[in-house]
Amino acid sequence: MSGSRFRLGSLLALLLLASLLGGCGSKVINRAPVEDRGVVIAPSKPVVVVPDPTPAPSQVKPLPGSENAGKPGYYTVKPGDTLIRIGLDHGQGAKDIARWSGVENPNRIEVGQVLRVEPPVGSAVISKPVLAASATPVAPAAAPARATGIEKAPATAPVGPASTAVAAPDDELGWIWPAAGAVLAGFDEVKNKGLDIAGVAGEAVLAAADGRVVYVGAGLRGYGNLIILKHNNTYLTAYAHNQSLLVKEDQSVRKGQKIAEMGSSDADRVKLHFEVRRQGKPVDPAKYLPAR
């Protein structure tokens, strides 16, 4: 009996010990959190690096002539500009400006591009008219010149041999009227940069002075079929709204030579719009033409 009690006591003691050991094994130990400050875990997907589309300053291609911006004799192209307009406004031929500026395609210039609008030193463009064998000058009846303090050459002054022809001094061109009709609209610096002269379709348009043709075409808005003559290093004349054009670029013409036929291209009626440009600036043609 005593033996059984002993075994039962031993068994209870073992069960109590097992219970204590099991409680110790299931105890949760609170540990301080660990902060990882130096390890970056790579994402599971590959990272695609997109390059910056903005080129570095050293990779931006400068516009042609930009090194000459702001210098005398140069012009920076603005929105809406054309080489024809730039030439007219600076008293030069569009092709001359293209050549001086290294422009390969005169129909393509860029805003911000810098163009040379004065001839390089030693290469001034001066007209040296040469009368073609088949060309016959047609001059209107001579009229007394206005008193300007400068003696004008007569409209029918004799012409020497072509080989000795040289440009006249700047203010001694002996201007003549380019058409015989009445003046429809006079000069206005804002509204009308020349004279509008009445006429009929097909009527002769004459060169107002000796010169070289620097533009023939219809590339200047508002002028229709246009001819521009360069007379010397100071003066250009423009003849607009023609029906037909009878000369070619780089051709030399003489005062009184028929260069076009009057028309109404880009105009509301048949007329000749005639401009005189002094160093590119529009001036009143009536101050240069003889009195009627």
Coordinates of C-alpha atoms in Angstrom, one line a residue:
M1 CA 0.0 0.0 0.0
S2 CA 2.8 2.3 0.9
G3 CA 4.6 1.4 -2.3
S4 CA 1.6 2.3 -4.4
R5 CA 1.3 5.7 -2.7
F6 CA 5.0 6.3 -3.4
R7 CA 4.7 5.5 -7.1
L8 CA 1.6 7.7 -7.4
G9 CA 3.5 10.6 -5.7
S10 CA 6.4 10.1 -8.0
L11 CA 4.1 10.2 -11.0
L12 CA 2.4 13.4 -9.9
A13 CA 5.8 15.0 -9.3
L14 CA 6.9 14.1 -12.8
L15 CA 3.7 15.5 -14.3
L16 CA 4.2 18.8 -12.4
L17 CA 7.8 19.0 -13.6
A18 CA 6.7 18.4 -17.2
S19 CA 4.0 21.1 -16.9
L20 CA 6.6 23.6 -15.6
L21 CA 9.1 22.8 -18.4
G22 CA 6.3 23.2 -21.1
G23 CA 5.3 26.6 -19.8
C24 CA 8.9 27.8 -20.0
G25 CA 9.2 26.6 -23.7
S26 CA 6.1 28.6 -24.8
K27 CA 7.1 31.9 -23.1
V28 CA 7.3 34.8 -25.6
I29 CA 10.4 36.9 -25.3
N30 CA 10.0 40.6 -26.3
R31 CA 13.1 41.8 -28.2
A32 CA 14.0 45.4 -29.2
P33 CA 13.2 46.2 -32.9
V34 CA 16.1 46.2 -35.3
E35 CA 16.3 49.1 -37.8
D36 CA 18.3 48.5 -41.0
R37 CA 19.9 51.8 -42.1
G38 CA 22.3 50.6 -44.8
V39 CA 20.7 47.9 -46.8
V40 CA 18.4 48.5 -49.9
I41 CA 16.4 45.6 -51.0
A42 CA 16.3 45.4 -54.8
P43 CA 12.8 45.2 -56.4
S44 CA 11.7 42.0 -58.0
K45 CA 11.1 43.7 -61.4
P46 CA 14.0 45.2 -63.5
V47 CA 14.4 49.0 -63.3
V48 CA 14.2 50.9 -66.7
V49 CA 16.3 54.0 -66.8
V50 CA 14.7 56.7 -69.1
P51 CA 17.3 59.2 -70.4
D52 CA 16.7 62.9 -70.0
P53 CA 15.4 64.2 -73.3
T54 CA 16.9 67.7 -72.7
P55 CA 20.3 67.8 -74.3
A56 CA 23.2 69.1 -72.4
P57 CA 24.1 72.7 -73.3
S58 CA 27.2 71.5 -75.1
Q59 CA 25.1 69.4 -77.4
V60 CA 22.8 72.2 -78.6
K61 CA 23.7 73.1 -82.2
P62 CA 24.0 76.9 -82.5
L63 CA 22.1 78.6 -85.3
P64 CA 24.1 79.7 -88.3
G65 CA 25.8 83.1 -87.8
S66 CA 24.8 83.3 -84.1
E67 CA 28.4 84.4 -83.3
N68 CA 27.6 87.7 -85.2
A69 CA 24.4 88.5 -83.4
G70 CA 24.2 92.3 -82.6
K71 CA 27.2 93.2 -84.8
P72 CA 26.8 96.1 -87.4
G73 CA 25.9 94.8 -90.8
Y74 CA 24.1 91.7 -89.5
Y75 CA 20.4 90.9 -89.0
T76 CA 18.7 88.3 -86.7
V77 CA 15.8 86.6 -88.4
K78 CA 12.4 87.2 -86.8
P79 CA 9.1 85.3 -87.1
G80 CA 7.5 85.9 -90.4
D81 CA 10.6 87.1 -92.2
T82 CA 11.6 86.1 -95.7
L83 CA 14.9 86.6 -97.4
I84 CA 13.1 88.8 -100.0
R85 CA 11.6 91.1 -97.3
I86 CA 14.9 91.3 -95.4
G87 CA 16.7 92.3 -98.7
L88 CA 14.1 94.9 -99.5
D89 CA 14.3 96.4 -96.0
H90 CA 18.1 96.5 -96.1
G91 CA 18.6 97.7 -99.6
Q92 CA 20.1 94.4 -100.8
G93 CA 19.3 91.6 -103.2
A94 CA 18.0 88.4 -101.5
K95 CA 20.5 86.3 -103.4
D96 CA 23.4 88.6 -102.4
I97 CA 22.4 88.2 -98.7
A98 CA 22.2 84.4 -99.1
R99 CA 25.6 84.3 -100.7
W100 CA 27.2 86.5 -98.0
S101 CA 25.6 84.4 -95.3
G102 CA 26.3 81.0 -96.7
V103 CA 22.6 80.2 -97.0
E104 CA 22.2 77.1 -99.3
N105 CA 18.5 77.3 -99.7
P106 CA 17.2 80.9 -99.9
N107 CA 13.6 79.6 -99.2
R108 CA 14.6 78.2 -95.8
I109 CA 15.8 80.5 -93.0
E110 CA 15.4 80.0 -89.3
V111 CA 14.1 82.3 -86.6
G112 CA 17.2 83.4 -84.7
Q113 CA 19.6 82.8 -87.6
V114 CA 21.9 85.7 -88.2
L115 CA 22.4 87.0 -91.7
R116 CA 25.0 89.4 -93.2
V117 CA 23.0 92.2 -94.8
E118 CA 26.0 94.3 -95.8
P119 CA 28.6 93.1 -98.3
P120 CA 31.9 91.9 -97.0
V121 CA 34.8 94.4 -97.1
G122 CA 36.1 94.7 -100.6
S123 CA 33.1 93.1 -102.3
A124 CA 30.6 96.0 -102.4
V125 CA 27.9 95.3 -105.0
I126 CA 27.6 98.1 -107.5
S127 CA 25.4 97.9 -110.5
K128 CA 27.2 98.1 -113.9
P129 CA 24.4 98.1 -116.4
V130 CA 25.0 96.4 -119.8
L131 CA 22.5 97.1 -122.5
A132 CA 21.6 94.0 -124.4
A133 CA 21.8 94.3 -128.2
S134 CA 18.1 93.7 -128.6
A135 CA 16.9 96.0 -125.8
T136 CA 15.7 99.4 -126.8
P137 CA 15.3 102.0 -124.1
V138 CA 11.8 103.6 -124.1
A139 CA 11.7 106.9 -122.3
P140 CA 8.7 109.2 -121.8
A141 CA 8.8 112.7 -123.0
A142 CA 11.4 114.7 -121.1
A143 CA 10.1 116.9 -118.3
P144 CA 11.8 119.6 -116.3
A145 CA 13.3 118.3 -113.1
R146 CA 12.2 119.6 -109.7
A147 CA 14.6 122.1 -108.0
T148 CA 16.5 119.9 -105.6
G149 CA 19.9 121.6 -105.7
I150 CA 21.2 118.7 -107.8
E151 CA 21.3 118.8 -111.6
K152 CA 19.5 115.8 -113.1
A153 CA 20.6 114.1 -116.2
P154 CA 18.1 114.2 -119.0
A155 CA 16.0 111.1 -119.6
T156 CA 17.4 110.7 -123.1
A157 CA 21.1 111.2 -122.2
P158 CA 23.4 109.3 -124.5
V159 CA 24.9 106.1 -123.2
G160 CA 28.5 105.1 -123.7
P161 CA 29.8 101.6 -124.6
A162 CA 28.8 98.8 -122.3
S163 CA 32.5 98.2 -121.4
T164 CA 32.8 101.6 -119.8
A165 CA 29.3 101.8 -118.1
V166 CA 29.6 102.4 -114.4
A167 CA 27.1 103.1 -111.7
A168 CA 26.0 106.7 -111.3
P169 CA 26.7 108.6 -108.1
D170 CA 24.1 107.9 -105.5
D171 CA 22.0 111.0 -106.0
E172 CA 22.5 111.5 -109.8
L173 CA 20.6 108.7 -111.3
G174 CA 18.4 110.8 -113.5
W175 CA 15.2 109.2 -112.5
I176 CA 12.2 108.9 -114.8
W177 CA 8.6 107.9 -114.2
P178 CA 8.0 104.1 -114.5
A179 CA 4.5 104.6 -116.0
A180 CA 2.6 107.5 -117.5
G181 CA -0.7 107.2 -115.6
A182 CA -2.1 109.4 -112.9
V183 CA -1.1 108.9 -109.3
L184 CA -3.9 107.1 -107.5
A185 CA -2.3 107.1 -104.0
G186 CA 0.7 109.0 -102.7
F187 CA 3.4 108.0 -100.3
D188 CA 2.6 107.3 -96.7
E189 CA 5.2 105.8 -94.3
V190 CA 2.6 103.6 -92.7
K191 CA -0.2 102.9 -95.2
N192 CA 1.5 103.2 -98.6
K193 CA 5.3 102.9 -98.9
G194 CA 5.4 104.2 -102.5
L195 CA 3.2 105.6 -105.3
D196 CA 0.2 103.8 -106.9
I197 CA 0.1 104.7 -110.6
A198 CA -3.0 104.1 -112.8
G199 CA -2.9 102.3 -116.1
V200 CA -4.4 99.6 -118.2
A201 CA -3.5 95.9 -118.4
G202 CA -0.5 95.3 -120.5
E203 CA 0.8 98.9 -120.4
A204 CA 4.6 99.2 -120.3
V205 CA 6.4 99.4 -116.9
L206 CA 9.8 101.1 -117.3
A207 CA 13.0 101.0 -115.3
A208 CA 13.2 104.3 -113.4
A209 CA 17.0 104.3 -113.6
D210 CA 19.9 102.1 -114.7
G211 CA 20.3 99.1 -112.5
R212 CA 20.6 95.4 -111.9
V213 CA 17.6 93.0 -111.4
V214 CA 17.9 91.5 -107.9
Y215 CA 14.5 89.9 -107.6
V216 CA 11.8 88.7 -110.0
G217 CA 8.8 86.7 -108.7
A218 CA 5.7 86.7 -106.5
G219 CA 7.2 85.7 -103.2
L220 CA 6.4 88.9 -101.2
R221 CA 2.9 89.0 -99.9
G222 CA 0.9 92.0 -101.0
Y223 CA 3.1 92.8 -104.0
G224 CA 1.9 90.3 -106.6
N225 CA 4.3 89.8 -109.5
L226 CA 7.3 91.9 -108.4
I227 CA 10.5 93.2 -109.8
I228 CA 13.2 94.8 -107.6
L229 CA 16.1 96.8 -109.2
K230 CA 19.3 97.7 -107.4
H231 CA 20.7 101.0 -108.8
N232 CA 23.8 101.4 -106.6
N233 CA 24.9 100.9 -103.0
T234 CA 22.1 103.3 -101.8
Y235 CA 19.0 102.9 -103.9
L236 CA 16.5 100.1 -104.8
T237 CA 13.3 100.4 -106.7
A238 CA 10.3 98.0 -106.6
Y239 CA 7.6 97.5 -109.3
A240 CA 4.6 95.5 -108.0
H241 CA 1.2 94.1 -109.3
N242 CA 2.5 93.3 -112.8
Q243 CA 0.7 91.2 -115.3
S244 CA 3.9 89.8 -116.8
L245 CA 7.6 90.1 -116.0
L246 CA 10.1 90.6 -118.8
V247 CA 13.5 90.5 -117.1
K248 CA 15.5 87.9 -115.2
E249 CA 17.5 88.1 -112.0
D250 CA 21.1 89.4 -112.3
Q251 CA 20.2 91.0 -115.6
S252 CA 21.4 94.6 -116.1
V253 CA 18.8 97.1 -117.4
R254 CA 18.8 100.7 -118.6
K255 CA 16.7 103.6 -117.6
G256 CA 13.5 103.6 -119.7
Q257 CA 13.8 99.9 -120.6
K258 CA 10.5 98.0 -120.5
I259 CA 10.8 95.5 -117.7
A260 CA 7.2 94.4 -117.1
E261 CA 3.6 94.9 -118.2
M262 CA 1.1 96.5 -115.8
G263 CA -1.5 94.2 -114.2
S264 CA -3.6 93.6 -111.1
S265 CA -1.8 90.7 -109.4
D266 CA -2.5 90.8 -105.6
A267 CA -4.4 94.1 -106.1
D268 CA -8.0 95.3 -106.4
R269 CA -7.4 97.0 -109.8
V270 CA -4.9 97.4 -112.5
K271 CA -2.1 99.7 -111.3
L272 CA 1.7 99.9 -110.7
H273 CA 2.9 100.2 -107.1
F274 CA 6.3 101.8 -107.3
E275 CA 8.7 102.2 -104.4
V276 CA 12.1 103.9 -103.9
R277 CA 14.2 102.5 -101.1
R278 CA 17.1 104.5 -99.8
Q279 CA 19.4 102.1 -97.8
G280 CA 16.3 99.9 -97.4
K281 CA 14.1 102.6 -96.0
P282 CA 11.0 103.6 -98.0
V283 CA 11.2 107.2 -99.2
D284 CA 8.8 109.3 -101.2
P285 CA 9.3 108.7 -104.9
A286 CA 7.8 112.0 -105.8
K287 CA 10.9 113.7 -104.3
Y288 CA 13.1 111.9 -106.9
L289 CA 11.0 111.8 -110.0
P290 CA 10.8 114.8 -112.4
A291 CA 7.8 117.1 -112.2
R292 CA 5.1 116.4 -114.7

